[in-house]
Amino acid sequence: MLKNRSIVSIDDVSQPELEDIFKTADEMSDHLKQGKPLKILDGRIMATFFFEPSTRTRLSFESAMNRLGGSVISVSEARSSSVAKGETLADTVRMAESYSDVIVIRHPMEGAAKLAARFSSKPIINAGDGSGQHPTQTIMDLYTIRKELGNINGKTVTMVGDLRYGRTVHSLLLALSNYDVEVNLISPEILKIPEYIISRLPKNFKVNVSADFDSAVEQSDVLYVTRIQKERFTDQNEYLSVIGSYSVTPETLEKMKEKSIIMHPLPRIDEIAPEVDLSPKAAYFKQASNGVPVRMALVSMILG
Ligand code: CP
């Protein structure tokens, strides 16, 4: 179903397709545990363009492709490609499609992946477009909730931090609106979720904008924490006014439900104290590890 398709937005993946990805990711995870080589993408090439910094997304896509028997060619920063000479994204993509079978792109401009998909006959995967979306992160976030809590339906999810520029939150909120969940949104006033995201949610979707942190923590099955992203602010005084607004500490853990988890797309700065890492509730490193089987599933399905 996903064969030869671009994934630019989370809307590009239907509910049945998500279920297929989760099932295939479970199979990939079993293969990884057994150390069995998978040569299903032998001879296929992935091109990765990361015009913004990345650790998890880039390495997990590249690891996934290598583990599937394929290979990777990559540009890790704009200044090492002809973009530095003024080449357009459209021309860059036109070249990459002749060198590879699938193109993964991270770009600081919202809408960059959509633009790239217009100029490419090969599938484009959005690995994060500015403050837009991060659809493959969302797929692994949903996979993690399902794996850690058994189900997504019936859960209360609280998102905390930078909801304005946070692309992971934008795509996760849109994806969650297809499930029977309740969502609390907590942020400083200047980092509230954009109206264009709220306006896309179904009318009957239970979302509490400006929820109270302490009571939301007590109700939540999932506490989804995000970093306040210094690099998105044009006014550094605005950034200084909101850093350290929310912090998850061992005291926060005591208020949480017994069977609840803390997630974070990472990297984190100071919004989750290192002592929290030892708690069984800390699911963020497992969440990042799930990037490999989930991206193996996605890439293998796109490349057929
Ligand atoms: N979650 C995420 O996108 O991490 P990176 O920026 O390290 O890729």
Short mmCIF file of C-alpha atoms and ligand atoms in Angstrom, two decimals:
data_model
loop_
_atom_site.label_atom_id
_atom_site.label_comp_id
_atom_site.label_asym_id
_atom_site.label_seq_id
_atom_site.Cartn_x
_atom_site.Cartn_y
_atom_site.Cartn_z
CA MET A 1 0.00 0.00 0.00
CA LEU A 2 2.85 2.41 0.82
CA LYS A 3 4.88 1.35 -2.20
CA ASN A 4 6.54 4.32 -3.97
CA ARG A 5 4.68 6.82 -1.77
CA SER A 6 6.16 9.97 -0.25
CA ILE A 7 5.58 10.62 3.47
CA VAL A 8 5.50 14.39 3.78
CA SER A 9 2.83 14.74 6.46
CA ILE A 10 1.32 12.33 8.99
CA ASP A 11 -1.88 12.59 6.90
CA ASP A 12 -0.07 10.63 4.18
CA VAL A 13 -0.39 7.47 6.30
CA SER A 14 -3.85 5.98 6.89
CA GLN A 15 -4.90 4.12 10.04
CA PRO A 16 -4.71 0.67 8.37
CA GLU A 17 -1.26 1.60 7.00
CA LEU A 18 -0.12 2.62 10.48
CA GLU A 19 -1.25 -0.77 11.80
CA ASP A 20 0.71 -2.47 8.99
CA ILE A 21 3.82 -0.46 9.88
CA PHE A 22 3.47 -1.41 13.59
CA LYS A 23 3.10 -5.11 12.72
CA THR A 24 6.08 -5.01 10.36
CA ALA A 25 8.13 -3.06 12.95
CA ASP A 26 7.43 -5.85 15.47
CA GLU A 27 8.78 -8.35 12.93
CA MET A 28 11.83 -6.17 12.25
CA SER A 29 12.41 -5.88 15.98
CA ASP A 30 12.37 -9.70 16.30
CA HIS A 31 14.89 -9.98 13.45
CA LEU A 32 17.15 -7.43 15.15
CA LYS A 33 16.97 -9.30 18.47
CA GLN A 34 17.86 -12.59 16.76
CA GLY A 35 20.72 -10.89 14.87
CA LYS A 36 19.37 -12.30 11.62
CA PRO A 37 20.64 -10.48 8.50
CA LEU A 38 17.91 -9.12 6.25
CA LYS A 39 18.93 -8.59 2.65
CA ILE A 40 15.57 -7.47 1.32
CA LEU A 41 16.81 -4.11 0.00
CA ASP A 42 20.06 -5.38 -1.48
CA GLY A 43 21.13 -3.00 -4.28
CA ARG A 44 18.74 -0.21 -3.26
CA ILE A 45 20.07 3.22 -2.29
CA MET A 46 18.77 5.81 0.18
CA ALA A 47 19.89 9.45 -0.14
CA THR A 48 19.75 11.43 3.09
CA PHE A 49 19.87 15.24 3.16
CA PHE A 50 20.11 16.76 6.61
CA PHE A 51 20.17 20.54 6.32
CA GLU A 52 19.50 20.84 10.08
CA PRO A 53 21.37 18.99 12.86
CA SER A 54 20.21 15.48 13.77
CA THR A 55 21.46 12.49 15.72
CA ARG A 56 18.53 10.09 16.09
CA THR A 57 16.63 10.59 12.85
CA ARG A 58 19.63 10.50 10.55
CA LEU A 59 21.41 7.61 12.26
CA SER A 60 18.27 5.51 12.65
CA PHE A 61 17.28 5.98 8.98
CA GLU A 62 20.81 5.08 7.90
CA SER A 63 20.99 2.16 10.33
CA ALA A 64 17.58 0.92 9.12
CA MET A 65 18.67 1.02 5.46
CA ASN A 66 21.96 -0.75 6.21
CA ARG A 67 20.20 -3.40 8.28
CA LEU A 68 17.85 -4.06 5.37
CA GLY A 69 20.84 -4.75 3.11
CA GLY A 70 20.61 -1.43 1.23
CA SER A 71 23.13 1.39 1.20
CA VAL A 72 23.11 5.10 1.98
CA ILE A 73 24.55 8.21 0.35
CA SER A 74 24.29 11.36 2.39
CA VAL A 75 24.70 15.08 2.71
CA SER A 76 24.96 16.04 6.35
CA GLU A 77 24.97 19.82 6.06
CA ALA A 78 24.02 22.37 3.44
CA ARG A 79 27.52 23.89 3.27
CA SER A 80 29.00 20.59 2.05
CA SER A 81 26.55 20.39 -0.87
CA SER A 82 25.95 22.64 -3.87
CA VAL A 83 23.16 24.33 -1.88
CA ALA A 84 26.05 26.45 -0.55
CA LYS A 85 26.62 27.62 -4.15
CA GLY A 86 22.99 28.65 -4.45
CA GLU A 87 21.46 25.49 -5.92
CA THR A 88 17.73 25.26 -5.31
CA LEU A 89 16.05 22.46 -3.40
CA ALA A 90 14.19 21.51 -6.58
CA ASP A 91 17.45 21.01 -8.51
CA THR A 92 19.08 19.19 -5.58
CA VAL A 93 16.19 16.74 -5.49
CA ARG A 94 16.19 16.28 -9.30
CA MET A 95 19.80 15.15 -9.01
CA ALA A 96 19.26 12.94 -5.97
CA GLU A 97 16.42 11.03 -7.64
CA SER A 98 18.78 9.83 -10.34
CA TYR A 99 21.29 8.59 -7.74
CA SER A 100 18.93 6.85 -5.32
CA ASP A 101 15.64 5.01 -4.78
CA VAL A 102 14.32 6.95 -1.78
CA ILE A 103 15.19 10.42 -0.45
CA VAL A 104 15.07 11.40 3.24
CA ILE A 105 15.17 15.13 3.86
CA ARG A 106 15.42 17.39 6.92
CA HIS A 107 15.22 21.08 6.21
CA PRO A 108 14.78 24.27 8.27
CA MET A 109 11.95 25.51 6.01
CA GLU A 110 8.39 24.41 6.74
CA GLY A 111 6.99 22.84 3.56
CA ALA A 112 10.43 21.84 2.19
CA ALA A 113 9.59 18.13 1.99
CA LYS A 114 6.33 18.89 0.20
CA LEU A 115 8.21 21.05 -2.29
CA ALA A 116 10.83 18.31 -2.77
CA ALA A 117 8.09 15.75 -3.45
CA ARG A 118 6.77 17.94 -6.29
CA PHE A 119 10.11 17.69 -8.08
CA SER A 120 10.94 14.04 -7.39
CA SER A 121 9.69 10.89 -9.05
CA LYS A 122 11.26 8.94 -6.16
CA PRO A 123 9.58 8.80 -2.71
CA ILE A 124 10.45 11.65 -0.35
CA ILE A 125 10.40 11.07 3.41
CA ASN A 126 10.07 14.18 5.59
CA ALA A 127 12.59 13.88 8.43
CA GLY A 128 11.45 17.22 9.88
CA ASP A 129 10.64 20.46 8.05
CA GLY A 130 11.28 23.47 10.28
CA SER A 131 8.34 23.95 12.60
CA GLY A 132 6.08 21.92 10.32
CA GLN A 133 5.88 18.16 10.90
CA HIS A 134 8.01 15.12 11.72
CA PRO A 135 5.78 12.27 10.56
CA THR A 136 8.19 9.37 11.05
CA GLN A 137 8.84 10.51 14.64
CA THR A 138 5.07 10.38 15.16
CA ILE A 139 4.87 6.83 13.82
CA MET A 140 7.53 5.72 16.31
CA ASP A 141 5.81 7.72 19.08
CA LEU A 142 2.53 5.90 18.45
CA TYR A 143 4.40 2.59 18.22
CA THR A 144 6.07 3.32 21.58
CA ILE A 145 2.77 4.16 23.34
CA ARG A 146 1.22 0.99 21.96
CA LYS A 147 4.22 -1.12 22.97
CA GLU A 148 4.64 0.37 26.46
CA LEU A 149 0.96 0.73 27.44
CA GLY A 150 -0.66 -1.97 25.26
CA ASN A 151 -3.05 0.43 23.53
CA ILE A 152 -3.43 4.02 22.36
CA ASN A 153 -7.23 4.26 22.72
CA GLY A 154 -8.48 5.24 26.16
CA LYS A 155 -5.29 7.07 27.14
CA THR A 156 -4.70 10.63 28.34
CA VAL A 157 -1.69 12.27 26.72
CA THR A 158 -0.18 15.50 28.06
CA MET A 159 2.16 17.46 25.80
CA VAL A 160 4.45 19.96 27.51
CA GLY A 161 6.94 22.56 26.28
CA ASP A 162 7.31 24.16 22.87
CA LEU A 163 3.99 23.48 21.20
CA ARG A 164 4.34 26.40 18.78
CA TYR A 165 7.51 25.43 16.92
CA GLY A 166 7.56 21.75 17.95
CA ARG A 167 7.05 19.73 14.77
CA THR A 168 6.87 16.44 16.67
CA VAL A 169 3.91 17.76 18.66
CA HIS A 170 2.12 19.02 15.55
CA SER A 171 2.17 15.68 13.77
CA LEU A 172 1.53 13.67 16.96
CA LEU A 173 -1.52 15.75 17.88
CA LEU A 174 -2.99 15.33 14.38
CA ALA A 175 -2.34 11.57 14.53
CA LEU A 176 -3.86 11.22 18.02
CA SER A 177 -7.04 12.93 16.85
CA ASN A 178 -7.83 9.67 15.00
CA TYR A 179 -7.86 7.76 18.30
CA ASP A 180 -10.14 7.79 21.33
CA VAL A 181 -7.76 9.79 23.55
CA GLU A 182 -7.82 12.95 25.65
CA VAL A 183 -4.99 15.46 25.17
CA ASN A 184 -3.73 18.19 27.52
CA LEU A 185 -1.54 20.93 26.04
CA ILE A 186 0.79 22.83 28.36
CA SER A 187 3.16 25.58 27.26
CA PRO A 188 4.22 29.16 27.99
CA GLU A 189 1.76 31.61 26.41
CA ILE A 190 4.14 32.53 23.57
CA LEU A 191 4.66 28.85 22.70
CA LYS A 192 1.00 27.79 22.46
CA ILE A 193 -0.07 25.35 19.78
CA PRO A 194 -0.79 27.19 16.48
CA GLU A 195 -4.42 27.79 15.63
CA TYR A 196 -3.93 26.16 12.21
CA ILE A 197 -3.26 22.83 13.98
CA ILE A 198 -6.19 23.19 16.42
CA SER A 199 -8.53 24.05 13.54
CA ARG A 200 -7.72 20.71 11.89
CA LEU A 201 -8.81 18.63 14.89
CA PRO A 202 -12.25 16.98 14.80
CA LYS A 203 -14.92 18.96 16.69
CA ASN A 204 -15.54 16.13 19.18
CA PHE A 205 -11.83 15.59 19.96
CA LYS A 206 -11.07 16.08 23.66
CA VAL A 207 -8.24 18.62 23.82
CA ASN A 208 -7.57 20.91 26.80
CA VAL A 209 -5.53 23.91 25.69
CA SER A 210 -3.66 25.61 28.60
CA ALA A 211 -4.18 22.73 31.00
CA ASP A 212 -2.70 22.99 34.53
CA PHE A 213 0.64 21.12 34.74
CA ASP A 214 0.19 19.46 38.15
CA SER A 215 -3.34 18.17 37.58
CA ALA A 216 -2.49 17.07 34.03
CA VAL A 217 0.51 15.12 35.34
CA GLU A 218 -1.76 13.26 37.80
CA GLN A 219 -4.25 12.28 35.06
CA SER A 220 -1.78 11.34 32.33
CA ASP A 221 -0.89 7.97 30.92
CA VAL A 222 1.69 9.64 28.69
CA LEU A 223 3.66 12.76 29.60
CA TYR A 224 5.16 13.92 26.29
CA VAL A 225 7.86 16.48 27.08
CA THR A 226 9.55 18.67 24.46
CA ARG A 227 12.55 20.96 24.39
CA ILE A 228 12.18 24.72 24.14
CA GLN A 229 14.07 25.20 20.90
CA LYS A 230 16.50 28.09 21.13
CA GLU A 231 17.21 27.89 17.39
CA ARG A 232 13.59 28.76 16.46
CA PHE A 233 13.54 32.14 18.24
CA THR A 234 14.36 35.33 16.34
CA ASP A 235 14.32 37.29 19.62
CA GLN A 236 16.69 35.76 22.18
CA ASN A 237 15.00 37.75 24.98
CA GLU A 238 11.80 35.84 24.23
CA TYR A 239 13.75 32.61 24.54
CA LEU A 240 15.28 33.70 27.84
CA SER A 241 11.78 34.50 29.14
CA VAL A 242 10.59 30.90 28.69
CA ILE A 243 13.60 28.65 29.30
CA GLY A 244 13.13 26.38 32.29
CA SER A 245 9.32 26.88 32.25
CA TYR A 246 8.64 23.18 32.90
CA SER A 247 10.81 20.55 34.43
CA VAL A 248 10.20 16.86 35.09
CA THR A 249 11.92 15.81 38.31
CA PRO A 250 11.75 12.86 40.73
CA GLU A 251 8.95 14.81 42.50
CA THR A 252 6.95 14.79 39.25
CA LEU A 253 7.28 11.00 39.13
CA GLU A 254 5.60 10.71 42.53
CA LYS A 255 2.49 12.48 41.21
CA MET A 256 2.16 10.29 38.13
CA LYS A 257 -0.14 7.28 37.74
CA GLU A 258 1.51 3.96 38.52
CA LYS A 259 1.33 2.68 34.92
CA SER A 260 2.30 5.81 33.03
CA ILE A 261 5.25 6.81 30.87
CA ILE A 262 7.36 9.86 30.08
CA MET A 263 8.26 10.39 26.44
CA HIS A 264 10.48 12.96 24.71
CA PRO A 265 11.54 13.08 21.06
CA LEU A 266 15.02 14.16 22.27
CA PRO A 267 17.43 15.85 22.41
CA ARG A 268 16.62 17.17 25.89
CA ILE A 269 18.37 20.00 27.65
CA ASP A 270 17.08 20.50 31.20
CA GLU A 271 13.37 19.74 30.90
CA ILE A 272 13.83 16.22 32.28
CA ALA A 273 16.26 15.81 35.19
CA PRO A 274 18.85 13.02 34.64
CA GLU A 275 17.68 11.28 37.86
CA VAL A 276 14.35 10.55 36.11
CA ASP A 277 16.20 8.31 33.60
CA LEU A 278 16.39 5.53 36.18
CA SER A 279 12.60 5.35 36.57
CA PRO A 280 10.67 2.59 34.74
CA LYS A 281 8.41 5.43 33.58
CA ALA A 282 11.26 6.94 31.51
CA ALA A 283 10.44 5.66 28.02
CA TYR A 284 12.37 8.22 25.94
CA PHE A 285 15.46 6.14 25.19
CA LYS A 286 13.28 3.14 24.23
CA GLN A 287 11.26 5.55 22.07
CA ALA A 288 14.47 6.60 20.25
CA SER A 289 15.55 2.95 19.85
CA ASN A 290 12.19 2.14 18.26
CA GLY A 291 13.28 4.44 15.41
CA VAL A 292 15.27 1.64 13.80
CA PRO A 293 12.58 -1.09 13.52
CA VAL A 294 9.89 1.47 12.68
CA ARG A 295 12.01 3.06 9.93
CA MET A 296 13.03 -0.40 8.68
CA ALA A 297 9.33 -1.20 8.36
CA LEU A 298 8.51 2.09 6.64
CA VAL A 299 11.41 2.03 4.18
CA SER A 300 10.88 -1.64 3.28
CA MET A 301 7.19 -0.96 2.62
CA ILE A 302 7.91 2.17 0.53
CA LEU A 303 10.52 0.35 -1.52
CA GLY A 304 8.25 -2.65 -1.86
N1 CP B 1 13.85 13.29 17.55
C1 CP B 1 14.70 13.82 16.65
O1 CP B 1 14.29 14.26 15.56
O2 CP B 1 16.01 13.80 17.02
P1 CP B 1 17.22 14.34 16.13
O3 CP B 1 17.03 15.82 15.95
O4 CP B 1 18.46 13.99 16.87
O5 CP B 1 17.14 13.64 14.80
#
